[in-house]
Structure formats: C-alpha cells, structure tokens
Amino acid sequence: MPKRQDPPPPTHVLIDADASMPAVLTEVRRHVDEAIVLVVPDQCPVLLTVAEFRALKDTAERAGVQLTIESNVSLRNQLASMFGIRTTSEAAAAKGGWRPPDTLLGNTRAYDTWVQQPNDDQPRKRKRRSDPGHVDREESHRPKGNGTGSLDYIELDTDSDAAIGATARKIGKILAVVVSIGLFATIAGWYALPNVTVVATPKTTSVTSEVNYAVAAEGANLPSDIAFTVPATAAEADVPYTITVKTTGVKRTPQETAHGEVILRNPTGAEVTVPAGTTLSIHAGASYTTDSDVKVPAAANNVSGEATVSVTATEAGSAGNAEPGILTGVIADLGVYYSNRDAAIEGGTDIEEPIVAEADITSLDDKLVNDYTKAAAAGWNSQLPEGQSVVEPSVVADQPKDKTTAQVGDSAAEISVSGTVHASGLIYDQNEVDQLTTEYFQESLQAQVPEGYAIDPESVVLESPLALASSPDNVQFRVSATATAYAVVSDDLMNDIRGDIAGKSWDAAHARLDQVEQWESYELTISPGWWFKRMPRDDGRIDIQIVDLSQTNPTPAASPGD
C-alpha cells in the first residue's frame, strides 16, 4: 500500500508595512491553487475594514488560494473569522485534543456534529450518544453553570437534540449581532475618533539695515550718501529749561541697638567674676557692656578658662554692628581677655534720610554749563504743537544765569535749577520722518530676506538716531534697523503634509514631519491621549498650527528729536 504523502506546508507571504490594498490582492493572485499564510505587520494600514476583507476573500476564492491570516491585531483576526478566513491562532487551537469549553454556549450537546479527535495510540470512540434521552452519571451530576461566562441559566428543551441545537443557534445569532455592533463601533472609532495636532515653530533668521538722512533748512549743502532729506524751518523762541541732579548726602538717625556674644578667657589660676555692665570696646570705635554677671573658670593644664556673655552696644544705630573678631581686647583690672571671634554683633539700624551734600551743588553747576542746550531743546519741544519737534543738535541757547537755592544739609532727594533762555534751532515735521524712515526700511530690510522667508512686521526694531554731523542749517543722522524673518509654510504644503501622514503609523508620521525644511521644531499630539498612537485616515482631523512669533509692537520710527 503506497505511503501517504503529507501536503506541502503553506507559503508564508510577508506584507509590507505600508502596502496598499491593491498590492495585497495582487500578491494573493500570484499563488493560484496554493496554501499561503498572509503575514500582516501590526502597523499595516490595510485589512482593518469589512470591505477590505470581503475583497480579500473573493480574490482568494477566485484564485483557489487556501488563505490563513497571521496578525497580532485582534480587530484584524476578528474580521478574518467573520469571513471564514483561517487565522494562525485558530490553527494552533485546532490541533488534536481541543474541544469547545462547556461555558462557550452552556452545554456541549449544542454542538450537534462535534466528534472527539483520537490520539494515535487510542482507539476511535464516538462521543456522541445514540440515545439523546440518555443521561450518564457524570453528566447528571454536572452543575448547570460553571463559570462567569456560562449561559446554562437559559432553559433548554431536553426532550430532543434538535431543540437544543435550535436554542444554540439563536444564542449564536445574538452573539453575532453583539460582536458585529462591537466591530462596527471599533471600526468607526478607528476612522473618526482621534484628532491629531501638529504645533510647528518655523525657522527664523535676522536681517539688518541702516539709513543716513538729514534734517535740513532750504538750500543747505548735503553729502551724497543721504538717502532722504526732511525739510526743516529755522526758528527761535524763549524756552523753559530745568536741570536736575540726585543728592548723595545721607543723614542717619540711630534706631535699633546692636547685640551679640563674646568669649571671655581667663589665663590666671583663680576664677574671675566679670560683673554686669563691664565695658568692652573696639579701639577707636564703638563700646559695649556685658548684660549679666559671668564667672570665668581658672586656667587648667595650660589652657585658659572660658565663658560666654552677651553684650549690648552702648549707643543705638548701625555703628554698633561688628564683624566677627572686631571686638577684641582685655579687661585690664581683671586680667580677662574678650573677643567676638565666633559671631558678629548685629541688629543695629539707622533711619536714613537723603540730604544735600557739597558735591551735589557742584555737580548741578557743572551740568548747567554742559547740558543747558539739551535742557532748552526739551523745554522747547514741550511747547511746540503736536507733530512738530526741534532738532536737538541744532539748538543754540543763551547761557543760563540762574542758580540753585539748595543749601548743604537740606533734606532733599534731588536738587534742580530752572529758568528761561532764548534759543534758536531747526523745527521739522516728525510724522514725515516717521513715514520716510518706515518706507525706506520696508524696502531695504526686505532685500535682505532669504528666498522662502518673510519679515515679521511686529519684529522690526529701530535704534536711536546717531547724529553724524551738524551745522546751523542741517543735521545728519544714521539709524539702524533689525527684523526677524521666518520661513513661510504655504497652505498647499500643509495640505500635502496632511495627506502624506493620514492613515500612517506614528513613526511614519514623525519621519515625514522631520523632512519639513521650513520648521525649526514641532510637537505632535493626539486626542484623546489614550487612543492608539496612529494617524487618523481622515486628513481633515489633522490640525497643523504654526507658532506665531510676533513680538511686541514695532518701535516707532526713530526721530532726531528723541
């Protein structure tokens, strides 16, 4: 008798992690009339819907392929079972000796056609009884429910196996409906539930520019490197001025008294008592008195006896504070040495009040001589109509003759001198300077911007004008400007990014986002946070947000009057 040959083992076909459904079906068609095990990676985006499994089953049947699915995703295995496609987990369970547990549908009698698979060394024996009304001793003593999942509480018609089978089929239909609803909810959630947010920070670069301009009267001679000229009008007026300096003198009124401890050392052979009120002093400094009587032990074994006593400064104020080791000396009539070597004497405080010092009056006189034109320009600006300003470097004013009335020792935080002087200078329209400066920098800064970048208008910062040269009829200035330019991410690019990462694994999405050259950094989050780390298939649920790098309002165009 010829030896029976076992059928060849099935071919394992590994599906690529990013494979499309058409590619999977093409792979199945290549194995006509063969047995294959389709190995599907966990992160594979296909074979997760009813439609995909229906197409897979139809293709396998047309090609005569005996198909088995190998996957660790429970949803994928459940869908395979629904369409009668074998899974590797079912194949392992079906090997000899397996039988459905009693609790699966309440009673094994519901399985009308099930037959025990015999071992090789045991004779075949039918487990199904020919007499359906017979109940053996073992089954008659079996409890009706044997687990939490048991359905034995359902009353069965024990008069016939047909009734039992009908009941089991009804239960199976109910379970099938429940499972279908659960699968539908899972699949719907897989598509619709998660929302993904990408918060990206664009790359930035700094751009700079500078401009030379002049504020000049009509007919003034100007250098060739001037970008623009603001017309000015020569004027003169009696203008107020005020010059102020802060005082540096301090008047201290003692408030709290300093306290501390000193160590007394007795080198003599007899105990010495230091009475309360004993004076201890710093050479050419503060003095202190002991707060209580203290006995200082005699010296022993060539070591002076020591005791500690608290002391109080004889006068209140910060002058009584002393750093460690400062209060050192000897009580001459007692032969006892003292020192605050271990701790400072502190706690003395003063009430400080600013007063006028001699140096303050001198400083005010010097400032009056050197800064009176600047003070006159400030006073002149204060009485001009809104929008007009005087060019400070153009101001020429009479020397003030006013003096301060402050005296040394007066209680004051500052002293000043004020008056009126006659001045002349150039008056200009500040709004025109603002407009011309802004227009110039809009062009010059934009020319420095790299391709693919745009200036953040809120980031433009103008430095204070620097006077380059001045004459009676014109003053030349230089102003520098800086701005931040950021990489532009167009709507088309963001739409492409959404489409590229929709339905992809978390790692694949990160890999794609890492390729965006316009981003300095990004953060990828999913909501709800407990959902699978996987991108939604609907790219409309992917929100890409670009961080707004706008700073505070731009610095106003610098004015030569500033």
Coordinates of C-alpha atoms in Angstrom, one line a residue:
M1 CA 0.0 0.0 0.0
P2 CA 1.7 3.3 -1.0
K3 CA 2.7 5.6 1.7
R4 CA 0.5 8.7 2.1
Q5 CA 2.3 11.9 1.4
D6 CA 1.6 15.0 3.5
P7 CA 0.6 18.1 1.7
P8 CA 3.3 20.7 1.3
P9 CA 3.5 23.3 4.1
P10 CA 1.8 26.7 3.3
T11 CA 3.9 29.5 1.9
H12 CA 4.4 32.5 4.2
V13 CA 3.9 35.8 2.4
L14 CA 5.0 38.9 4.3
I15 CA 3.0 42.1 3.5
D16 CA 4.9 45.4 3.5
A17 CA 4.1 47.7 6.5
D18 CA 3.0 50.5 4.1
A19 CA 1.3 48.2 1.5
S20 CA -1.9 49.3 -0.2
M21 CA -4.9 47.0 -0.6
P22 CA -4.4 46.6 -4.4
A23 CA -0.9 45.4 -3.7
V24 CA -2.1 42.8 -1.2
L25 CA -4.7 41.4 -3.6
T26 CA -2.1 41.2 -6.4
E27 CA 0.2 39.2 -4.0
V28 CA -2.7 36.8 -3.3
R29 CA -3.3 36.2 -7.1
R30 CA 0.3 35.2 -7.6
H31 CA -0.3 32.0 -5.6
V32 CA -3.1 30.3 -7.6
D33 CA -4.2 26.9 -6.1
E34 CA -1.7 27.2 -3.3
A35 CA -1.9 27.4 0.5
I36 CA -0.4 30.6 1.9
V37 CA -0.1 32.3 5.3
L38 CA -0.5 36.1 4.8
V39 CA 1.7 37.7 7.5
V40 CA 0.4 41.2 8.2
P41 CA 2.5 43.6 10.3
D42 CA 0.8 45.3 13.2
Q43 CA 1.3 48.8 11.8
C44 CA 0.0 47.9 8.3
P45 CA -2.8 50.3 7.3
V46 CA -4.9 47.8 5.4
L47 CA -7.1 44.8 6.3
L48 CA -8.9 46.6 9.0
T49 CA -12.3 47.0 7.4
V50 CA -15.2 44.8 6.4
A51 CA -14.9 45.9 2.7
E52 CA -11.2 45.0 2.6
F53 CA -11.8 41.5 4.0
R54 CA -14.7 41.0 1.6
A55 CA -12.4 41.8 -1.3
L56 CA -9.6 39.6 0.1
K57 CA -12.0 36.6 0.5
D58 CA -13.4 37.0 -3.1
T59 CA -9.9 37.2 -4.6
A60 CA -8.7 34.1 -2.7
E61 CA -11.7 32.1 -3.7
R62 CA -11.3 33.0 -7.4
A63 CA -7.6 32.1 -7.3
G64 CA -8.2 28.9 -5.4
V65 CA -5.9 30.0 -2.6
Q66 CA -6.2 28.4 0.8
L67 CA -5.7 31.5 2.9
T68 CA -4.5 31.9 6.5
I69 CA -4.0 35.3 8.2
E70 CA -1.2 35.8 10.7
S71 CA -1.5 39.0 12.7
N72 CA -1.3 40.3 16.4
V73 CA -4.1 42.8 15.9
S74 CA -7.3 41.4 17.5
L75 CA -9.5 43.6 15.2
R76 CA -7.9 42.1 12.1
N77 CA -8.3 38.5 13.5
Q78 CA -12.0 39.1 14.4
L79 CA -12.7 40.4 10.8
A80 CA -11.0 37.3 9.4
S81 CA -13.1 35.0 11.5
M82 CA -16.3 36.8 10.4
F83 CA -15.4 36.0 6.7
G84 CA -14.4 32.4 7.4
I85 CA -10.7 33.1 6.8
R86 CA -8.5 31.0 9.0
T87 CA -6.0 32.7 11.4
T88 CA -2.8 31.3 12.8
S89 CA -4.3 31.4 16.3
E90 CA -7.3 29.3 15.2
A91 CA -4.9 26.8 13.5
A92 CA -3.0 26.4 16.7
A93 CA -6.1 25.8 18.7
A94 CA -7.4 23.3 16.2
K95 CA -4.6 20.8 16.7
G96 CA -5.6 17.4 18.2
G97 CA -7.3 17.2 21.6
W98 CA -9.1 20.6 21.5
R99 CA -12.8 20.7 22.4
P100 CA -15.1 23.7 23.0
P101 CA -15.4 24.5 26.7
D102 CA -18.7 23.9 28.3
T103 CA -19.1 27.5 29.1
L104 CA -18.9 28.7 25.5
L105 CA -22.5 28.0 24.8
G106 CA -23.6 26.5 28.0
N107 CA -23.5 22.8 27.1
T108 CA -21.6 20.6 24.6
R109 CA -24.8 19.0 23.4
A110 CA -25.4 22.2 21.5
Y111 CA -22.6 21.1 19.1
D112 CA -24.6 18.5 17.1
T113 CA -21.8 17.4 14.8
W114 CA -18.7 17.6 17.1
V115 CA -16.5 14.4 17.3
Q116 CA -13.6 14.0 19.7
Q117 CA -10.3 13.6 17.8
P118 CA -8.5 10.4 18.9
N119 CA -4.8 10.2 19.9
D120 CA -2.7 7.9 17.7
D121 CA -2.4 5.3 20.5
Q122 CA -6.1 5.2 21.4
P123 CA -8.9 3.6 19.5
R124 CA -11.5 5.8 18.0
K125 CA -14.6 6.3 20.1
R126 CA -17.7 8.2 19.3
K127 CA -18.5 10.7 22.0
R128 CA -22.0 11.5 20.7
R129 CA -24.6 9.2 22.2
S130 CA -27.0 7.3 20.0
D131 CA -29.8 7.8 22.6
P132 CA -30.3 11.6 23.0
G133 CA -32.6 10.9 26.0
H134 CA -29.9 9.0 27.9
V135 CA -28.0 10.9 30.6
D136 CA -25.0 9.3 32.1
R137 CA -24.0 9.5 35.7
E138 CA -21.2 12.1 35.2
E139 CA -23.4 14.5 33.3
S140 CA -26.3 14.1 35.7
H141 CA -24.2 15.5 38.5
R142 CA -22.6 18.3 36.5
P143 CA -23.7 21.7 37.8
K144 CA -25.7 23.8 35.3
G145 CA -23.3 26.8 35.5
N146 CA -19.5 26.5 35.7
G147 CA -18.2 30.0 35.1
T148 CA -18.9 33.7 34.8
G149 CA -19.5 33.4 31.1
S150 CA -21.9 30.4 31.3
L151 CA -25.3 30.5 29.6
D152 CA -26.7 27.4 31.4
Y153 CA -29.3 29.6 33.0
I154 CA -31.2 29.5 29.7
E155 CA -33.8 26.8 29.9
L156 CA -33.3 24.2 27.1
D157 CA -35.7 21.7 25.8
T158 CA -34.0 18.5 26.9
D159 CA -36.5 16.3 25.1
S160 CA -34.6 16.5 21.8
D161 CA -31.2 17.4 20.5
A162 CA -32.9 19.3 17.7
A163 CA -34.4 21.7 20.3
I164 CA -31.0 22.1 21.9
G165 CA -29.4 22.9 18.6
A166 CA -32.1 25.4 17.7
T167 CA -31.6 27.3 21.0
A168 CA -27.8 27.3 20.5
R169 CA -28.3 28.8 17.0
K170 CA -30.5 31.5 18.4
I171 CA -27.8 32.3 21.0
G172 CA -25.2 32.3 18.3
K173 CA -27.2 34.8 16.3
I174 CA -27.5 37.1 19.3
L175 CA -23.7 36.9 19.9
A176 CA -23.0 37.5 16.3
V177 CA -25.1 40.7 16.4
V178 CA -23.4 41.9 19.5
V179 CA -19.9 41.2 18.0
S180 CA -20.9 42.9 14.8
I181 CA -22.0 46.0 16.7
G182 CA -18.8 46.0 18.7
L183 CA -16.8 45.7 15.5
F184 CA -18.7 48.5 13.8
A185 CA -18.1 50.7 16.8
T186 CA -14.4 49.9 16.8
I187 CA -14.0 50.5 13.1
A188 CA -16.0 53.7 13.3
G189 CA -13.8 54.9 16.2
W190 CA -10.7 53.9 14.3
Y191 CA -11.7 56.3 11.5
A192 CA -13.5 59.1 13.3
L193 CA -12.4 59.4 16.9
P194 CA -8.8 60.6 17.1
N195 CA -7.8 64.2 16.4
V196 CA -4.1 65.0 15.8
T197 CA -2.5 68.4 16.3
V198 CA 0.9 69.4 14.9
V199 CA 2.3 72.6 16.5
A200 CA 5.3 73.8 14.4
T201 CA 7.8 76.5 15.1
P202 CA 9.1 78.0 11.8
K203 CA 12.8 78.6 11.2
T204 CA 13.9 82.3 11.6
T205 CA 16.8 84.5 10.6
S206 CA 17.7 88.1 11.4
V207 CA 18.1 90.8 8.9
T208 CA 19.6 94.3 9.4
S209 CA 19.8 97.6 7.5
E210 CA 20.7 101.2 8.1
V211 CA 20.0 104.6 6.6
N212 CA 21.6 108.0 6.6
Y213 CA 19.3 111.0 6.3
A214 CA 19.3 114.7 7.1
V215 CA 17.0 117.3 8.6
A216 CA 17.9 120.5 6.7
A217 CA 16.8 124.0 6.0
E218 CA 16.1 125.0 2.4
G219 CA 19.4 125.5 0.4
A220 CA 21.6 123.6 2.8
N221 CA 24.6 121.7 1.4
L222 CA 24.2 118.0 1.9
P223 CA 26.6 115.0 1.3
S224 CA 25.8 112.5 -1.4
D225 CA 25.2 109.5 0.8
I226 CA 22.0 110.9 2.3
A227 CA 19.0 108.6 1.5
F228 CA 16.4 111.3 2.0
T229 CA 16.1 114.8 3.5
V230 CA 13.4 116.1 5.8
P231 CA 12.8 119.8 5.3
A232 CA 13.2 122.0 8.4
T233 CA 12.5 125.6 9.3
A234 CA 14.8 127.8 11.2
A235 CA 13.1 129.2 14.3
E236 CA 13.8 131.0 17.6
A237 CA 11.9 131.4 20.9
D238 CA 12.2 132.0 24.6
V239 CA 12.0 128.5 26.1
P240 CA 11.9 127.0 29.6
Y241 CA 14.6 124.7 30.9
T242 CA 15.1 122.5 34.0
I243 CA 18.3 120.7 35.1
T244 CA 18.2 118.2 38.0
V245 CA 20.6 116.0 39.9
K246 CA 20.1 113.5 42.7
T247 CA 21.5 114.2 46.1
T248 CA 24.2 111.9 47.6
G249 CA 24.3 113.0 51.2
V250 CA 22.7 110.8 53.9
K251 CA 21.5 111.7 57.4
R252 CA 21.4 108.8 59.7
T253 CA 19.3 108.7 62.8
P254 CA 20.1 105.7 65.1
Q255 CA 17.1 103.4 65.6
E256 CA 17.8 99.8 66.9
T257 CA 20.7 98.8 69.1
A258 CA 23.2 96.0 68.3
H259 CA 23.6 92.9 70.4
G260 CA 25.9 89.8 70.4
E261 CA 28.0 87.4 72.3
V262 CA 31.7 87.5 73.3
I263 CA 34.0 84.8 74.6
L264 CA 35.9 85.6 77.9
R265 CA 39.2 83.8 78.5
N266 CA 40.9 83.7 81.9
P267 CA 44.6 82.7 81.9
T268 CA 45.0 83.1 85.7
G269 CA 45.0 80.3 88.2
A270 CA 41.9 81.7 90.0
E271 CA 38.2 82.0 89.0
V272 CA 37.3 85.5 88.0
T273 CA 33.8 87.1 88.0
V274 CA 33.0 89.7 85.4
P275 CA 30.2 91.9 86.6
A276 CA 27.2 93.0 84.5
G277 CA 27.8 96.5 82.9
T278 CA 31.5 95.9 82.4
T279 CA 32.6 97.9 79.3
L280 CA 34.2 96.2 76.3
S281 CA 35.4 98.5 73.5
I282 CA 36.8 98.5 70.0
H283 CA 39.9 100.6 69.6
A284 CA 38.7 104.0 68.3
G285 CA 35.3 102.6 67.8
A286 CA 32.0 101.5 69.4
S287 CA 31.8 100.3 73.0
Y288 CA 29.6 97.6 74.6
T289 CA 28.6 96.5 78.1
T290 CA 28.0 93.0 79.4
D291 CA 24.4 92.1 80.1
S292 CA 24.9 89.9 83.2
D293 CA 27.5 88.7 85.7
V294 CA 29.6 85.8 84.5
K295 CA 32.1 83.6 86.2
V296 CA 35.2 82.7 84.1
P297 CA 36.9 79.5 85.3
A298 CA 40.6 79.4 86.2
A299 CA 43.1 78.1 83.7
A300 CA 44.0 74.4 83.9
N301 CA 46.6 72.3 82.2
N302 CA 47.9 75.4 80.5
V303 CA 44.5 76.0 78.9
S304 CA 42.7 79.3 79.7
G305 CA 39.2 79.0 81.3
E306 CA 36.4 80.2 79.0
A307 CA 32.9 81.6 79.4
T308 CA 30.4 83.3 77.1
V309 CA 28.5 86.5 77.9
S310 CA 26.0 88.6 75.8
V311 CA 26.8 92.3 75.3
T312 CA 24.8 95.3 74.1
A313 CA 26.2 98.4 72.2
T314 CA 26.3 101.5 74.4
E315 CA 24.7 103.5 71.6
A316 CA 21.9 102.7 69.2
G317 CA 22.5 102.6 65.4
S318 CA 24.4 100.6 62.8
A319 CA 27.7 101.9 64.2
G320 CA 27.4 99.3 66.9
N321 CA 27.5 96.4 64.4
A322 CA 30.8 94.5 64.4
E323 CA 32.1 91.6 62.2
P324 CA 33.5 88.5 63.9
G325 CA 36.8 89.2 65.5
I326 CA 36.5 93.0 65.5
L327 CA 35.6 93.4 69.2
T328 CA 38.8 92.2 70.8
G329 CA 40.7 93.3 73.9
V330 CA 41.4 92.7 77.6
I331 CA 39.7 93.8 80.8
A332 CA 42.8 95.2 82.4
D333 CA 41.8 95.2 86.1
L334 CA 40.5 91.6 85.9
G335 CA 43.2 90.1 83.5
V336 CA 40.4 88.6 81.3
Y337 CA 40.6 88.7 77.5
Y338 CA 37.4 89.1 75.3
S339 CA 36.6 88.5 71.6
N340 CA 33.6 88.1 69.4
R341 CA 35.6 85.6 67.2
D342 CA 32.7 83.2 66.7
A343 CA 29.8 85.5 65.7
A344 CA 29.1 89.1 64.6
I345 CA 27.5 91.7 66.8
E346 CA 24.5 92.9 64.8
G347 CA 21.0 94.3 64.9
G348 CA 21.9 98.0 65.0
T349 CA 19.9 100.0 62.5
D350 CA 19.5 103.7 61.4
I351 CA 16.8 105.7 59.7
E352 CA 18.4 107.1 56.6
E353 CA 17.3 110.4 55.0
P354 CA 18.8 111.9 51.8
I355 CA 20.3 115.4 52.2
V356 CA 22.2 117.8 50.0
A357 CA 26.0 117.4 50.0
E358 CA 28.5 119.9 48.9
A359 CA 29.4 117.7 45.9
D360 CA 25.7 117.8 44.8
I361 CA 25.7 121.6 44.3
T362 CA 29.0 121.4 42.4
S363 CA 27.5 118.6 40.1
L364 CA 24.4 120.7 39.4
D365 CA 26.6 123.8 38.4
D366 CA 28.6 121.6 36.0
K367 CA 25.5 120.1 34.5
L368 CA 24.0 123.6 34.0
V369 CA 27.1 124.6 32.0
N370 CA 27.3 121.4 29.9
D371 CA 23.7 120.4 29.3
Y372 CA 21.7 123.6 29.2
T373 CA 21.2 123.4 25.4
K374 CA 19.8 119.9 25.7
A375 CA 17.5 121.1 28.5
A376 CA 16.5 124.1 26.4
A377 CA 15.6 121.7 23.5
A378 CA 13.5 119.6 25.8
G379 CA 11.7 122.7 27.1
W380 CA 11.2 123.9 23.5
N381 CA 9.6 120.6 22.5
S382 CA 7.2 120.8 25.4
Q383 CA 5.6 124.0 24.0
L384 CA 5.5 123.0 20.2
P385 CA 2.3 121.8 18.6
E386 CA 1.7 118.1 18.3
G387 CA 3.7 116.5 15.4
Q388 CA 6.4 119.2 15.4
S389 CA 9.8 118.8 17.0
V390 CA 13.1 120.7 17.4
V391 CA 16.3 119.1 16.2
E392 CA 18.3 118.9 19.4
P393 CA 21.8 119.2 17.9
S394 CA 20.7 122.4 16.1
V395 CA 19.7 124.2 19.2
V396 CA 21.7 127.3 20.2
A397 CA 20.7 128.9 23.6
D398 CA 21.9 131.7 25.8
Q399 CA 24.0 130.8 28.8
P400 CA 21.6 130.5 31.9
K401 CA 22.3 132.8 34.8
D402 CA 20.1 131.0 37.3
K403 CA 21.4 129.3 40.4
T404 CA 20.0 126.7 42.8
T405 CA 18.6 127.8 46.1
A406 CA 19.5 124.5 47.8
Q407 CA 21.9 124.5 50.8
V408 CA 24.2 121.8 52.1
G409 CA 22.4 119.7 54.7
D410 CA 18.9 120.4 53.3
S411 CA 16.7 117.3 53.3
A412 CA 16.1 116.5 49.6
A413 CA 16.3 113.6 47.2
E414 CA 17.2 115.8 44.3
I415 CA 18.1 119.5 43.6
S416 CA 17.4 121.5 40.4
V417 CA 17.7 124.8 38.7
S418 CA 15.2 126.1 36.2
G419 CA 14.6 129.2 34.2
T420 CA 14.0 130.6 30.7
V421 CA 16.6 131.2 27.9
H422 CA 16.4 132.5 24.4
A423 CA 17.1 129.7 21.8
S424 CA 17.3 129.1 18.1
G425 CA 17.1 125.9 16.1
L426 CA 15.5 123.8 13.3
I427 CA 11.9 122.8 13.5
Y428 CA 10.7 119.8 11.5
D429 CA 7.6 117.6 11.0
Q430 CA 8.1 114.4 13.0
N431 CA 5.4 112.5 11.1
E432 CA 7.3 113.0 7.8
V433 CA 10.5 111.5 9.4
D434 CA 8.4 108.5 10.6
Q435 CA 6.9 107.9 7.2
L436 CA 10.2 108.2 5.2
T437 CA 12.1 106.1 7.6
T438 CA 9.5 103.3 7.6
E439 CA 9.2 103.3 3.7
Y440 CA 13.0 103.1 3.4
F441 CA 13.3 100.1 5.8
Q442 CA 10.4 98.3 4.3
E443 CA 12.4 98.0 1.1
S444 CA 15.9 97.7 2.5
L445 CA 15.0 95.0 5.0
Q446 CA 13.0 93.1 2.5
A447 CA 16.0 93.0 0.2
Q448 CA 18.0 91.1 2.9
V449 CA 15.3 88.4 3.3
P450 CA 16.3 84.9 2.0
E451 CA 14.1 83.2 -0.5
G452 CA 11.2 81.4 1.1
Y453 CA 11.2 83.7 4.1
A454 CA 9.0 86.7 5.1
I455 CA 9.5 89.6 7.5
D456 CA 7.5 89.6 10.7
P457 CA 6.4 93.2 10.7
E458 CA 6.0 93.1 14.5
S459 CA 9.7 92.3 15.0
V460 CA 11.1 95.5 13.4
V461 CA 13.2 97.4 15.9
L462 CA 14.8 100.8 15.2
E463 CA 17.8 102.1 17.1
S464 CA 18.0 105.6 18.4
P465 CA 19.3 108.1 15.7
L466 CA 23.0 108.8 15.8
A467 CA 24.0 112.4 14.9
L468 CA 26.8 112.2 12.3
A469 CA 27.3 116.0 11.7
S470 CA 25.6 119.2 12.4
S471 CA 25.7 122.8 11.1
P472 CA 23.4 125.8 11.6
D473 CA 21.2 124.8 8.6
N474 CA 21.3 120.9 8.7
V475 CA 21.9 117.9 10.9
Q476 CA 22.8 114.4 9.5
F477 CA 21.6 111.2 11.2
R478 CA 22.1 107.5 10.9
V479 CA 19.5 104.9 12.0
S480 CA 19.9 101.1 12.1
A481 CA 17.0 98.6 12.0
T482 CA 16.8 94.9 12.7
A483 CA 13.9 92.5 12.0
T484 CA 13.2 88.8 12.2
A485 CA 12.3 86.8 9.0
Y486 CA 10.5 83.5 9.3
A487 CA 10.2 80.6 6.9
V488 CA 6.9 80.6 5.1
V489 CA 4.8 77.4 5.1
S490 CA 2.1 77.6 2.4
D491 CA -1.4 76.2 2.6
D492 CA -0.5 73.8 -0.3
L493 CA 2.5 72.5 1.6
M494 CA 0.4 71.9 4.8
N495 CA -2.3 70.2 2.7
D496 CA 0.4 67.9 1.3
I497 CA 1.7 67.1 4.7
R498 CA -1.8 66.2 6.0
G499 CA -2.3 63.9 3.0
D500 CA 1.1 62.3 3.4
I501 CA 0.7 61.4 7.1
A502 CA -3.1 60.5 7.1
G503 CA -3.5 56.8 8.0
K504 CA 0.2 56.3 8.7
S505 CA 1.8 54.9 11.8
W506 CA 3.1 57.3 14.5
D507 CA 6.8 56.7 13.5
A508 CA 6.0 57.2 9.8
A509 CA 4.3 60.5 10.6
H510 CA 7.3 61.6 12.6
A511 CA 9.6 60.6 9.7
R512 CA 7.6 62.8 7.3
L513 CA 7.4 65.8 9.6
D514 CA 11.1 65.6 10.1
Q515 CA 11.5 66.3 6.4
V516 CA 9.8 69.7 6.6
E517 CA 12.7 72.1 5.9
Q518 CA 10.8 75.2 7.0
W519 CA 10.3 74.0 10.6
E520 CA 12.8 74.5 13.4
S521 CA 10.8 72.1 15.7
Y522 CA 7.4 70.6 16.1
E523 CA 5.2 68.8 18.6
L524 CA 2.8 66.0 17.6
T525 CA -0.1 65.2 20.0
I526 CA -3.2 63.0 19.7
S527 CA -6.6 63.5 21.4
P528 CA -7.9 61.6 23.3
G529 CA -4.5 60.8 24.7
W530 CA -5.3 57.2 25.4
W531 CA -6.1 56.4 21.7
F532 CA -3.8 54.3 19.5
K533 CA -0.7 56.2 18.5
R534 CA -1.7 56.2 14.9
M535 CA -2.7 58.9 12.4
P536 CA -6.4 59.2 11.5
R537 CA -7.3 58.2 8.0
D538 CA -9.3 61.4 7.5
D539 CA -6.8 64.2 6.9
G540 CA -9.4 66.7 8.0
R541 CA -8.8 65.5 11.6
I542 CA -5.1 66.6 11.4
D543 CA -4.7 70.2 12.5
I544 CA -1.4 71.9 11.7
Q545 CA -0.7 75.1 13.7
I546 CA 2.2 77.4 13.1
V547 CA 3.6 79.2 16.2
D548 CA 3.1 83.0 16.0
L549 CA 6.5 84.6 16.5
S550 CA 5.2 88.1 16.6
Q551 CA 6.9 90.2 19.2
T552 CA 5.6 93.4 20.8
N553 CA 4.5 96.3 18.7
P554 CA 7.4 97.7 16.5
T555 CA 9.5 100.5 17.8
P556 CA 8.2 103.8 16.3
A557 CA 10.4 105.2 13.5
A558 CA 13.3 106.9 15.3
S559 CA 13.1 110.7 15.4
P560 CA 16.1 113.0 15.6
G561 CA 14.3 114.8 18.3
D562 CA 14.4 111.7 20.6

